[in-house]
Tab-separated table of C-alpha atoms in Angstrom:
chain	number	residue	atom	x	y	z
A	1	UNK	CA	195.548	-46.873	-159.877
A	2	UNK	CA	196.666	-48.470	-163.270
A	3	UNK	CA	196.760	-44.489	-164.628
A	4	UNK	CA	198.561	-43.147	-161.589
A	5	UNK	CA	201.375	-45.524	-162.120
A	6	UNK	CA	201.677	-44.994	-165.609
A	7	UNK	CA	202.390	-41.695	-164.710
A	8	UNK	CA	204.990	-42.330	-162.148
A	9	UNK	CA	207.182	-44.781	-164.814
A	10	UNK	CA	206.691	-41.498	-167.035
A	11	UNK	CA	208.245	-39.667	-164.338
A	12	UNK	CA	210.946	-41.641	-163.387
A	13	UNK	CA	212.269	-42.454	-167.180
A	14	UNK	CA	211.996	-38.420	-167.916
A	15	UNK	CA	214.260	-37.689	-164.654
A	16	UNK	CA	216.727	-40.416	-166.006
A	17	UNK	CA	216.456	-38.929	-169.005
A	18	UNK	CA	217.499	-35.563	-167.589
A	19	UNK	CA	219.802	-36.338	-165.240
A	20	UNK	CA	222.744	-37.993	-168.059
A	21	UNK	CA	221.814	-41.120	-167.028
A	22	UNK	CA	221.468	-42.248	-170.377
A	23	UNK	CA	224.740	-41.084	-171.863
A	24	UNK	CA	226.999	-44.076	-172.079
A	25	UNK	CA	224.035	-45.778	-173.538
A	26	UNK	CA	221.904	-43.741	-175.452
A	27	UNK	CA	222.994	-42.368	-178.400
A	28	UNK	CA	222.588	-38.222	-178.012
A	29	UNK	CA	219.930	-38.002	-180.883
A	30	UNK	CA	217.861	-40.760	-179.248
A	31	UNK	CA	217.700	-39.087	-176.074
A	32	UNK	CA	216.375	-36.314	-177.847
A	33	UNK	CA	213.865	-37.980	-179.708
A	34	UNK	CA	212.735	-39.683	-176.310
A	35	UNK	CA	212.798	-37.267	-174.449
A	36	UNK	CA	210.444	-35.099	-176.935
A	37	UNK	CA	208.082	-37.897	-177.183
A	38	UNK	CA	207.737	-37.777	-172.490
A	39	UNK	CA	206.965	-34.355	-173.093
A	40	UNK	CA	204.288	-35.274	-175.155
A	41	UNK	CA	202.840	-37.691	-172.752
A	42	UNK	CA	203.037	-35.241	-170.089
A	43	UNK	CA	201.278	-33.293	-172.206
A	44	UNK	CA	198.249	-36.129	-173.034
A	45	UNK	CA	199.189	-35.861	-176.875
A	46	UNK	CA	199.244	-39.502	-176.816
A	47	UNK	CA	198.980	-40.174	-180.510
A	48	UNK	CA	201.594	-37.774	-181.825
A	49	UNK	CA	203.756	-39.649	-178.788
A	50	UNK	CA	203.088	-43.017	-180.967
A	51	UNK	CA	203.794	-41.556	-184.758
A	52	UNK	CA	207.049	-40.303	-183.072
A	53	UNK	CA	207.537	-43.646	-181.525
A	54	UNK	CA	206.858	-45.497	-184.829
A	55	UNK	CA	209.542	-43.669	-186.905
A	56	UNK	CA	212.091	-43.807	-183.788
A	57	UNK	CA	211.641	-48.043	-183.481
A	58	UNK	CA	213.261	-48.747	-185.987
A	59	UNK	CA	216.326	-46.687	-185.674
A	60	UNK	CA	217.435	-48.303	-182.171
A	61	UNK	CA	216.605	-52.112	-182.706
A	62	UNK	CA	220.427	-52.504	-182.960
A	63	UNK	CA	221.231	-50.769	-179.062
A	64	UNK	CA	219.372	-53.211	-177.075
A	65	UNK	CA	218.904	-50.352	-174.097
A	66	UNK	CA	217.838	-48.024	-176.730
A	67	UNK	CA	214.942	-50.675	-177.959
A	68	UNK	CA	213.860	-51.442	-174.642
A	69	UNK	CA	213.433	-47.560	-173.586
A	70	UNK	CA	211.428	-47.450	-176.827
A	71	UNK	CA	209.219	-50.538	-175.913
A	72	UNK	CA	208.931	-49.274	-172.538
A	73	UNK	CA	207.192	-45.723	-173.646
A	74	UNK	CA	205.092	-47.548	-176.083
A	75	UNK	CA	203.327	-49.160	-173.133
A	76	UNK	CA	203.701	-46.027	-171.047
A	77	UNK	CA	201.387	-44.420	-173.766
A	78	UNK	CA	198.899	-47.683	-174.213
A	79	UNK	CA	198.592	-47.366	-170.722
A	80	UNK	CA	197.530	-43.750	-170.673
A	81	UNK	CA	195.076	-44.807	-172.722
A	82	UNK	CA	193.752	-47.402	-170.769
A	83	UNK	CA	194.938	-50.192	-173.256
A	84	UNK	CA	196.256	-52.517	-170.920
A	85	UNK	CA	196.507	-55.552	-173.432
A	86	UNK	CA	199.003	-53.532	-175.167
A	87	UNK	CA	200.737	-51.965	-172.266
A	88	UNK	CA	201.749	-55.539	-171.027
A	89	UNK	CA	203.056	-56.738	-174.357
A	90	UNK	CA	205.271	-53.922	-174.481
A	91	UNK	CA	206.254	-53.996	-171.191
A	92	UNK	CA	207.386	-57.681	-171.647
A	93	UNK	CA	208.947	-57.168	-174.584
A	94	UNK	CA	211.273	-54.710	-172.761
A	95	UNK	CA	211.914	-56.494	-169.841
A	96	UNK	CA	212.839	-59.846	-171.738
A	97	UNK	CA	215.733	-57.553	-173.931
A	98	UNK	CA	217.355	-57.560	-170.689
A	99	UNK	CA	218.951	-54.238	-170.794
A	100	UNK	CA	217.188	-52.617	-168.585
A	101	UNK	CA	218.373	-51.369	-164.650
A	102	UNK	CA	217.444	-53.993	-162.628
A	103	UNK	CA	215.242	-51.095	-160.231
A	104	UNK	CA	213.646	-50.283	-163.367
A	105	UNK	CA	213.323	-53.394	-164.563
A	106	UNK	CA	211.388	-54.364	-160.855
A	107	UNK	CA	209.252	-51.206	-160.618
A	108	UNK	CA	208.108	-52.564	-164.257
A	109	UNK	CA	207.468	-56.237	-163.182
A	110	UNK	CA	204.842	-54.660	-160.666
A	111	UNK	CA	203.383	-52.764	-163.341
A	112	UNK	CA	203.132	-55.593	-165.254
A	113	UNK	CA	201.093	-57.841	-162.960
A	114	UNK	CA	198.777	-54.828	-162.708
A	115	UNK	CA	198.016	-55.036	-166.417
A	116	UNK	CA	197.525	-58.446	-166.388
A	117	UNK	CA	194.689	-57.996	-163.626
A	118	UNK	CA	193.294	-54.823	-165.417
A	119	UNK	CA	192.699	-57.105	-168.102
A	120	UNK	CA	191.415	-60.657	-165.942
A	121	UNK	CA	194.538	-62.353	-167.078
A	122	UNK	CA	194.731	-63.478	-163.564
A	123	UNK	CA	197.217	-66.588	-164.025
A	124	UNK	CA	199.379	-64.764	-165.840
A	125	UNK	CA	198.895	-61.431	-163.336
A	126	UNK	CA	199.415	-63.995	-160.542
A	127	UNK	CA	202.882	-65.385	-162.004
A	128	UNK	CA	204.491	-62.146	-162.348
A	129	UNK	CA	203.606	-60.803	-159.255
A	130	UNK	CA	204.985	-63.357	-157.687
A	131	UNK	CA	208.402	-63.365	-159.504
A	132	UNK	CA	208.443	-59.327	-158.776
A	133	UNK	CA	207.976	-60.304	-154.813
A	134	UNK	CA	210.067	-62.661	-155.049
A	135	UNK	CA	212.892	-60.509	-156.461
A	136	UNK	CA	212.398	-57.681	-155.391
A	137	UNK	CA	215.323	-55.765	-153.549
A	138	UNK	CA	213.381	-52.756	-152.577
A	139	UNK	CA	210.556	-52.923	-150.402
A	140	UNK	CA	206.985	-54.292	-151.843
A	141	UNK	CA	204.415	-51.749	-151.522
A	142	UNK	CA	201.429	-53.666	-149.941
A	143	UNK	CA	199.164	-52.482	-152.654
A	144	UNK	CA	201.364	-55.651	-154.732
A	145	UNK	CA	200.068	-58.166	-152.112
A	146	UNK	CA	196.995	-56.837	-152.223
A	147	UNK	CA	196.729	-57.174	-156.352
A	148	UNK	CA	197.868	-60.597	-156.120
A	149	UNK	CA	195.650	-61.551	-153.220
A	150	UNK	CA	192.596	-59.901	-155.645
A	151	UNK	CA	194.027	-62.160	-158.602
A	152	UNK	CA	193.833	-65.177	-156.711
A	153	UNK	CA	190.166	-64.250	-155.353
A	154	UNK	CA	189.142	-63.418	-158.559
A	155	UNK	CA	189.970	-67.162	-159.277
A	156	UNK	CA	188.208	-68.344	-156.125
A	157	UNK	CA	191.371	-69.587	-154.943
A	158	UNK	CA	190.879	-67.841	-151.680
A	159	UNK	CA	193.421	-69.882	-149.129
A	160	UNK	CA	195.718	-68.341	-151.661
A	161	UNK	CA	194.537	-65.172	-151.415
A	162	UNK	CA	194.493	-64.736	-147.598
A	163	UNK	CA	198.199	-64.606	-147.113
A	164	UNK	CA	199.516	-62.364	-149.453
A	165	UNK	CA	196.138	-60.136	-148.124
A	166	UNK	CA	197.360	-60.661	-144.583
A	167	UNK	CA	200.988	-59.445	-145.312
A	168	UNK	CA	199.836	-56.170	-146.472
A	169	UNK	CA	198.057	-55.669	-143.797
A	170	UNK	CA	200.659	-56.115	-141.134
A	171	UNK	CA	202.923	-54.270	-143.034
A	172	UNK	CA	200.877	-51.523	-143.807
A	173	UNK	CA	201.078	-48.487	-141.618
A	174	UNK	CA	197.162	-47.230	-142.696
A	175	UNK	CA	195.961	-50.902	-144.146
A	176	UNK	CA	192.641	-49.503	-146.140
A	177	UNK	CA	189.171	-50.406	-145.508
A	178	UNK	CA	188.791	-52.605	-148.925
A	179	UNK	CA	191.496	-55.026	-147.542
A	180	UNK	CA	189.786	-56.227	-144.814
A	181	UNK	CA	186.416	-56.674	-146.440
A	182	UNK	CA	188.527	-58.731	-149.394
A	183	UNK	CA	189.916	-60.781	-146.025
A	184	UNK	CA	186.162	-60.651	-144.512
A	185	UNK	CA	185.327	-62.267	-147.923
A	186	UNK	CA	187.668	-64.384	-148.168
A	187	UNK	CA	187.100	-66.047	-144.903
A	188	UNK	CA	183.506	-66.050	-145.542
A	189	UNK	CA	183.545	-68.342	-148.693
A	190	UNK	CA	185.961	-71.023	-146.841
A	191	UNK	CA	183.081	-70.841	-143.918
A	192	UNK	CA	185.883	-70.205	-141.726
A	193	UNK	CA	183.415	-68.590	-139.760
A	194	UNK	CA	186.011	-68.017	-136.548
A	195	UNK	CA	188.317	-66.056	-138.475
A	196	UNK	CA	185.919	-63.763	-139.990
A	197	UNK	CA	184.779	-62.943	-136.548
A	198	UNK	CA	188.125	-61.974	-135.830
A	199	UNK	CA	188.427	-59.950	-138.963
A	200	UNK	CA	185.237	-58.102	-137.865
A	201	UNK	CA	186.395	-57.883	-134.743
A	202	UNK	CA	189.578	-55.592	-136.174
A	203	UNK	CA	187.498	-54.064	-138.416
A	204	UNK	CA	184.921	-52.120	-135.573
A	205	UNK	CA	187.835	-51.328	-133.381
A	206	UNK	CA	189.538	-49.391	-136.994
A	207	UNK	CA	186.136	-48.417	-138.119
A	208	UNK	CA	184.108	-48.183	-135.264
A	209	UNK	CA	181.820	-45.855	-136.856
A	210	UNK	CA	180.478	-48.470	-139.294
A	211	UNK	CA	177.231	-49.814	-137.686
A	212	UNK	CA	177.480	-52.470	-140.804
A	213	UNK	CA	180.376	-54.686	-139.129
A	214	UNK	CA	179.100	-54.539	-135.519
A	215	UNK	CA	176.096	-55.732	-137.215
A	216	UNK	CA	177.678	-58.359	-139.222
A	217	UNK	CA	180.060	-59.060	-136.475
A	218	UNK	CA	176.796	-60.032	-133.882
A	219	UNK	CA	175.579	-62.253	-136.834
A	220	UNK	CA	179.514	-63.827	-136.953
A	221	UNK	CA	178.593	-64.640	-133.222
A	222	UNK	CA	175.428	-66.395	-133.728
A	223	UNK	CA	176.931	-68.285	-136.567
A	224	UNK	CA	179.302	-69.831	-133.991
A	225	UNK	CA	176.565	-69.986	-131.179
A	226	UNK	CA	178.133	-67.614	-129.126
A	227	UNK	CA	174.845	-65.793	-128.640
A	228	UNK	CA	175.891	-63.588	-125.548
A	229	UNK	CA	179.075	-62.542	-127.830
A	230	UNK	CA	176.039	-61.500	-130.624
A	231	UNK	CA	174.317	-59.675	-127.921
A	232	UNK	CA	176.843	-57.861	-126.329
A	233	UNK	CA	178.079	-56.576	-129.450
A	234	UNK	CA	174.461	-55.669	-131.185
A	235	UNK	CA	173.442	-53.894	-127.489
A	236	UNK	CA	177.026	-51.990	-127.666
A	237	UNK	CA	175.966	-50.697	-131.283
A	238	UNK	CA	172.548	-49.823	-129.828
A	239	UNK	CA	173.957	-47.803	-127.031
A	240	UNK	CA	176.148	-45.877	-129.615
A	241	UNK	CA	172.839	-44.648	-131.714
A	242	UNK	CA	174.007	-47.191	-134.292
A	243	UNK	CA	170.404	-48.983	-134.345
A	244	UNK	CA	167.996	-46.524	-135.386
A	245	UNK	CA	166.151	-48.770	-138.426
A	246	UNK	CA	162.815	-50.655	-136.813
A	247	UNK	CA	164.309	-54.018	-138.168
A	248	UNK	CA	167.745	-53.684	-136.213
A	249	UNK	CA	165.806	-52.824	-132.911
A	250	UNK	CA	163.380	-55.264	-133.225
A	251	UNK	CA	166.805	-57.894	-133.746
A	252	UNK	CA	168.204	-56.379	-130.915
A	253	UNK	CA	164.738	-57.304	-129.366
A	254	UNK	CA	164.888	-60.753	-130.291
A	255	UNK	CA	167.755	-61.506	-129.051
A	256	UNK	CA	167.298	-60.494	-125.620
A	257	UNK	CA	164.315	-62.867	-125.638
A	258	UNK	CA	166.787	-65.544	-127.175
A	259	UNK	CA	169.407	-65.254	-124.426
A	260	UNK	CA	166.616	-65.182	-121.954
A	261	UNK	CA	166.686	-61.572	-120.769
A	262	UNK	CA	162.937	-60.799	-121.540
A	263	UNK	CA	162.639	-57.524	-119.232
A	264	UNK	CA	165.316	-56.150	-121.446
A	265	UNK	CA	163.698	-56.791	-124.601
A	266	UNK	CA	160.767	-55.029	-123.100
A	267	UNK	CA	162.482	-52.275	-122.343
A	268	UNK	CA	164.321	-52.161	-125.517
A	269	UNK	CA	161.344	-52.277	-127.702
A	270	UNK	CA	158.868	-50.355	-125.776
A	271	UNK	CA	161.313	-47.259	-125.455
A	272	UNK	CA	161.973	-47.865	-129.054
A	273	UNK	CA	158.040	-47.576	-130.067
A	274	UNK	CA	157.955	-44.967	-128.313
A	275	UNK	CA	160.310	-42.677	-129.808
A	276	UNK	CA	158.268	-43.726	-133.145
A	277	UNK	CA	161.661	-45.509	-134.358
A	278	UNK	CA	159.509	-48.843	-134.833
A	279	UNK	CA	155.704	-48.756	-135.737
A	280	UNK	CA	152.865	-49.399	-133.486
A	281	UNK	CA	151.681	-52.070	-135.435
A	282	UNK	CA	149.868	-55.012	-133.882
A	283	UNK	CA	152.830	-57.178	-134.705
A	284	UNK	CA	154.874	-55.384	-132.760
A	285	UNK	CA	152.596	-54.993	-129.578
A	286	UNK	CA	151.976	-58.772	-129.811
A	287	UNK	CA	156.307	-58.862	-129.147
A	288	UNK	CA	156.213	-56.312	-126.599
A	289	UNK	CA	153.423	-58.546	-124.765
A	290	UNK	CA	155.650	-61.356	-124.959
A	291	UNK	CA	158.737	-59.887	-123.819
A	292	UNK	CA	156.759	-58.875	-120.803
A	293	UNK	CA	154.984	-61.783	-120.008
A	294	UNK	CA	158.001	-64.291	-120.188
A	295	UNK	CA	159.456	-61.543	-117.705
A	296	UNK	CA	156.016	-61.816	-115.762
A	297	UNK	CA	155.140	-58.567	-116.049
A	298	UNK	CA	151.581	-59.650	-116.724
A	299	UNK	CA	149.973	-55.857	-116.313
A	300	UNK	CA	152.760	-54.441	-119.013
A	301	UNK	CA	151.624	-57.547	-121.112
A	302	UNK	CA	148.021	-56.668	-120.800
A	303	UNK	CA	148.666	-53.145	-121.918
A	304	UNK	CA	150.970	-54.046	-125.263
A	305	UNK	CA	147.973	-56.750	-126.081
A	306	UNK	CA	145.120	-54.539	-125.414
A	307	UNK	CA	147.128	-52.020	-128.266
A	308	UNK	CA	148.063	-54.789	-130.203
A	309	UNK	CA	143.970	-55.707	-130.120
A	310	UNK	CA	142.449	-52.187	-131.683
A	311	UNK	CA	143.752	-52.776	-134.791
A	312	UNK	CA	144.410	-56.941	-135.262
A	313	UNK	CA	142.446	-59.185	-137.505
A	314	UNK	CA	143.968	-61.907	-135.078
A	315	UNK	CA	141.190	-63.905	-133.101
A	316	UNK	CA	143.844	-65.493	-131.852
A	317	UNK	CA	145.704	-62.591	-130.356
A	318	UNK	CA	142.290	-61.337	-128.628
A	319	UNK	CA	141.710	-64.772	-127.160
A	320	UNK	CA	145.326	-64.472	-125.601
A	321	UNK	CA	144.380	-61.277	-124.576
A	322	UNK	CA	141.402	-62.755	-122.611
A	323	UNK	CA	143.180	-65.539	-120.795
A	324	UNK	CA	145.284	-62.509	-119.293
A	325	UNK	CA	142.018	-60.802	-118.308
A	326	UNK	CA	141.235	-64.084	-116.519
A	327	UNK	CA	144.674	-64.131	-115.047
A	328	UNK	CA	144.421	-61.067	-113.571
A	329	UNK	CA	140.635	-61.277	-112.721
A	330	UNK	CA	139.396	-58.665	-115.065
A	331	UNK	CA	136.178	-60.475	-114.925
A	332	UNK	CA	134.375	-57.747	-116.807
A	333	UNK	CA	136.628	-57.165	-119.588
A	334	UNK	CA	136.646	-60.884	-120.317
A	335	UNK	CA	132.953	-61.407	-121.847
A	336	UNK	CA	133.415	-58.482	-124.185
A	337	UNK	CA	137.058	-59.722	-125.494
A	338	UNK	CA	135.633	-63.060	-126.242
A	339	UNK	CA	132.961	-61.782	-128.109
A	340	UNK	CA	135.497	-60.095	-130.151
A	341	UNK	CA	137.759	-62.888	-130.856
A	342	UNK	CA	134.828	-64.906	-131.691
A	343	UNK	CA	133.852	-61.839	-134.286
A	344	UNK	CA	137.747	-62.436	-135.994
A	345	UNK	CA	137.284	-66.234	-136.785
A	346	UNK	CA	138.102	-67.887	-133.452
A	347	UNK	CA	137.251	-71.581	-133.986
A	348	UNK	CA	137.693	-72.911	-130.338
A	349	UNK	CA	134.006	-72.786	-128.880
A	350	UNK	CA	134.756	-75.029	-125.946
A	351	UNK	CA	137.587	-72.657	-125.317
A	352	UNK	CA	135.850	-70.049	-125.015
A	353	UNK	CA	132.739	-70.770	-123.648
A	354	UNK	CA	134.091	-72.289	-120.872
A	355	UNK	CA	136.299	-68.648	-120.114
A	356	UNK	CA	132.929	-66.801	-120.762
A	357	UNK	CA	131.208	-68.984	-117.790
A	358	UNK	CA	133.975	-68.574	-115.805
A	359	UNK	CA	133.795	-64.684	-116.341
A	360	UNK	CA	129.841	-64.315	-116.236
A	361	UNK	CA	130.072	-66.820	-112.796
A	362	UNK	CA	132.695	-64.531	-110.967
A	363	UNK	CA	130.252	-61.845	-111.739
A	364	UNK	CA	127.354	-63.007	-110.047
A	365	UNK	CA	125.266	-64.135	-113.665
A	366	UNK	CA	124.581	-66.997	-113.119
A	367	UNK	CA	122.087	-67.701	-115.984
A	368	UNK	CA	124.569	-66.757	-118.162
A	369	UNK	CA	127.359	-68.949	-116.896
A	370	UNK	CA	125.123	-71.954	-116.598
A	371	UNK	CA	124.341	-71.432	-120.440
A	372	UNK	CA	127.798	-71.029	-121.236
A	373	UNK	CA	128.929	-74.245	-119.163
A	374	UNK	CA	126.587	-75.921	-120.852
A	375	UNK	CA	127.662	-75.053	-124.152
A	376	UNK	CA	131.455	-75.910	-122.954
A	377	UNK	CA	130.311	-79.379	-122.169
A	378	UNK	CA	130.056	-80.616	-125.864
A	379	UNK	CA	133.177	-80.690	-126.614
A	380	UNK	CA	136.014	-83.348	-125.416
A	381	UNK	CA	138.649	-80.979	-124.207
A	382	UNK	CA	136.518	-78.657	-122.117
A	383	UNK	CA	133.750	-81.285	-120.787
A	384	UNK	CA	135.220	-82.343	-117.841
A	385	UNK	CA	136.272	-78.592	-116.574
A	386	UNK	CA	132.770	-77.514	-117.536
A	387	UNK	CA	130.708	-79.808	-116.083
A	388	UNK	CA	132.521	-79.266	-112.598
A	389	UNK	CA	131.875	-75.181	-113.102
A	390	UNK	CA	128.502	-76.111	-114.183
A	391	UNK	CA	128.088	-77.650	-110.953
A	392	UNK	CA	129.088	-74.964	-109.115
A	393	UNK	CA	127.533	-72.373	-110.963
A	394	UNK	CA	124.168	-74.354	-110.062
A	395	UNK	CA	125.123	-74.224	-106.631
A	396	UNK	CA	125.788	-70.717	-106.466
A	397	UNK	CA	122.358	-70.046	-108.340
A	398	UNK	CA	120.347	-72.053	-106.033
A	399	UNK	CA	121.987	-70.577	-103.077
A	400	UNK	CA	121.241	-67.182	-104.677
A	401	UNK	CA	118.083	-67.517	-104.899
A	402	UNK	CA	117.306	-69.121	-101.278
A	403	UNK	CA	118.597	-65.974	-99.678
């Protein structure tokens, strides 16, 4: 940006140049001399430019215009070269002979702060551009507000920077991307976590193609516990195709469960598995199984567990898996899961002895259940509820064996 304008001021002071402008002021052999050495510029023969500059200087120190359209190319040139130390000192040193045109003069100010910046002298970037602004009598391009709001950022002085960032955007008639992730930023490290949701908010209706911000802007949301805000936006994004990593869907998952809408978090991460855009993994299956069972779908939870079980190294997760099959009266699939989860490091014996009697009762063995009872009985948390099946199981045994 620094270059481009460089090469605009080079343009500009070669048309006045040209066009006689320079006549009542500008001696005819200095215009000649100048106008040589913008030729060279054009031309990218920067140092023969500054040996012609060095052996003009001293000639015009007595025409005060004359000096300062000298000082003025020297930075033009430092410029080119990406010097912008230099470039400002000259710069300055032609503005403060006063004998420039005040247009001139301004477009140089704002050339001025950028140098400053391009070099992190950010105070002294931040002065000037404010005295440019401040004068100016053509419009400010909002690429100025911009480079002051980045000044002030740059010195974390960010309530600063959100005005002058603000202005260019409502004056702009394409505002770019960059600004509003400065303003996003800006927002973000005064925690003023309402404002960058409505920053986000204009930034996916200008770039709605950007699953980032609908993203960020669902995150804004939960932030500021407006978690049916977070959902609507991350489900929107999802129904665009913006959601295709196994993390995002899974979020997306999660926070149907968190607003309560479990069925849909089924839906969403079982059509998602799927299509293979998140893993079969155990993990996962253990989610789906709890999306469905807080929606009471207890035969779609059986399924996602019984998946989640061929592969686990969670006892745990089999044992769960068993107190569905008792749910749903799968008496004979019960004995078999226990064994498993007993296999994986289960340490609940009462637990599950007392589901194995249960299981081996309801299947007509009683010997079995009787022994497992038993066993239930010696511990404190399953005593009471085994010794009444016990009972019954004795019962049932005895009547058994009358008939």
């Amino acid at each position: 940006m620094l270059r481009k304008c460089a090469r605009y001021l080079v343009l500009a002071i070669g048309m006045m140049l040209v066009t006689g402008a320079h006549a009542q002021t500008m001696s005819e052999l200095t215009y000649k001399r100048l106008s040589k050495i913008h030729e060279l510029i054009g031309e990218e023969q920067y140092a023969e430019g500054l040996e012609r500059l060095d052996k003009l200087v001293a000639s015009v120190r007595r025409n005060a215009y004359e000096h300062a359209m000298v000082l003025q190319t020297y930075g033009f040139i430092w410029a080119q070269r990406g010097d912008y130390g230099k470039a400002a000192s000259y710069f300055q040193q032609a503005i403060d002979l006063g004998a420039l045109p005040d247009a001139q003069v301004e477009q140089m100010k704002y050339s001025l702060g950028q140098f400053h910046v391009a070099v992190e002298e950010y105070r002294e970037g931040i002065k000037v551009l404010n005295a440019y602004i401040k004068s100016a009598k053509t419009p400010v391009p909002p690429e100025a507000y911009v480079l002051l709001a980045t000044a002030y950022a740059q010195l974390s002085q960010y309530r600063n920077a959100l005005p002058p960032l603000s202005k260019a955007i409502s004056e702009s008639k394409d505002p770019k991307e960059p600004w509003f992730q400065l303003k996003l930023a800006m927002h973000y490290e005064l925690k003023d976590y309402s404002n960058s949701a409505k920053t986000l908010l204009e930034m996916v209706a200008r770039f709605p193609v950007k699953k980032d911000y609908w993203k960020q802007l669902s995150g804004m949301f939960l932030e500021l516990s407006k978690e049916q805000d977070a959902l609507a936006i991350l489900a929107l994004a999802e129904r665009q195709g913006m959601l295709d990593e196994s993390k995002e869907l899974i979020n997306l998952t999660n926070l149907f469960m968190f607003v309560d809408i479990p069925y849909k978090a089924g839906q969403t991460l079982r059509a998602a598995m799927q299509d293979g855009q998140v893993p079969k993994t155990a993990d996962n299956y253990e989610l789906l199984a709890n999306a469905w069972l807080s929606a009471k779908e207890f035969d779609l939870a059986i399924n996602a567990l019984e998946q989640a079980a061929k592969t686990t190294d969670d006892g745990e997760l089999v044992l769960r898996l068993a107190y569905l099959y008792v749910e749903k009266e799968a008496w004979s699939k019960v004995i078999p899961t226990l064994e498993k989860a007993r296999k994986l490091g289960v340490d609940k014996p009462g637990d599950t002895a007392l589901l194995q009697g249960i299981a081996a009762t309801e299947l007509g063995d009683h010997d079995a259940a009787i022994k497992a009872f038993s066993v239930a009985m010696k511990y404190e948390d399953t005593k009471s509820q085994a010794a009444a099946w016990l009972q019954h199981a004795m019962g049932e045994r005895a009547a058994a064996n009358e008939s």
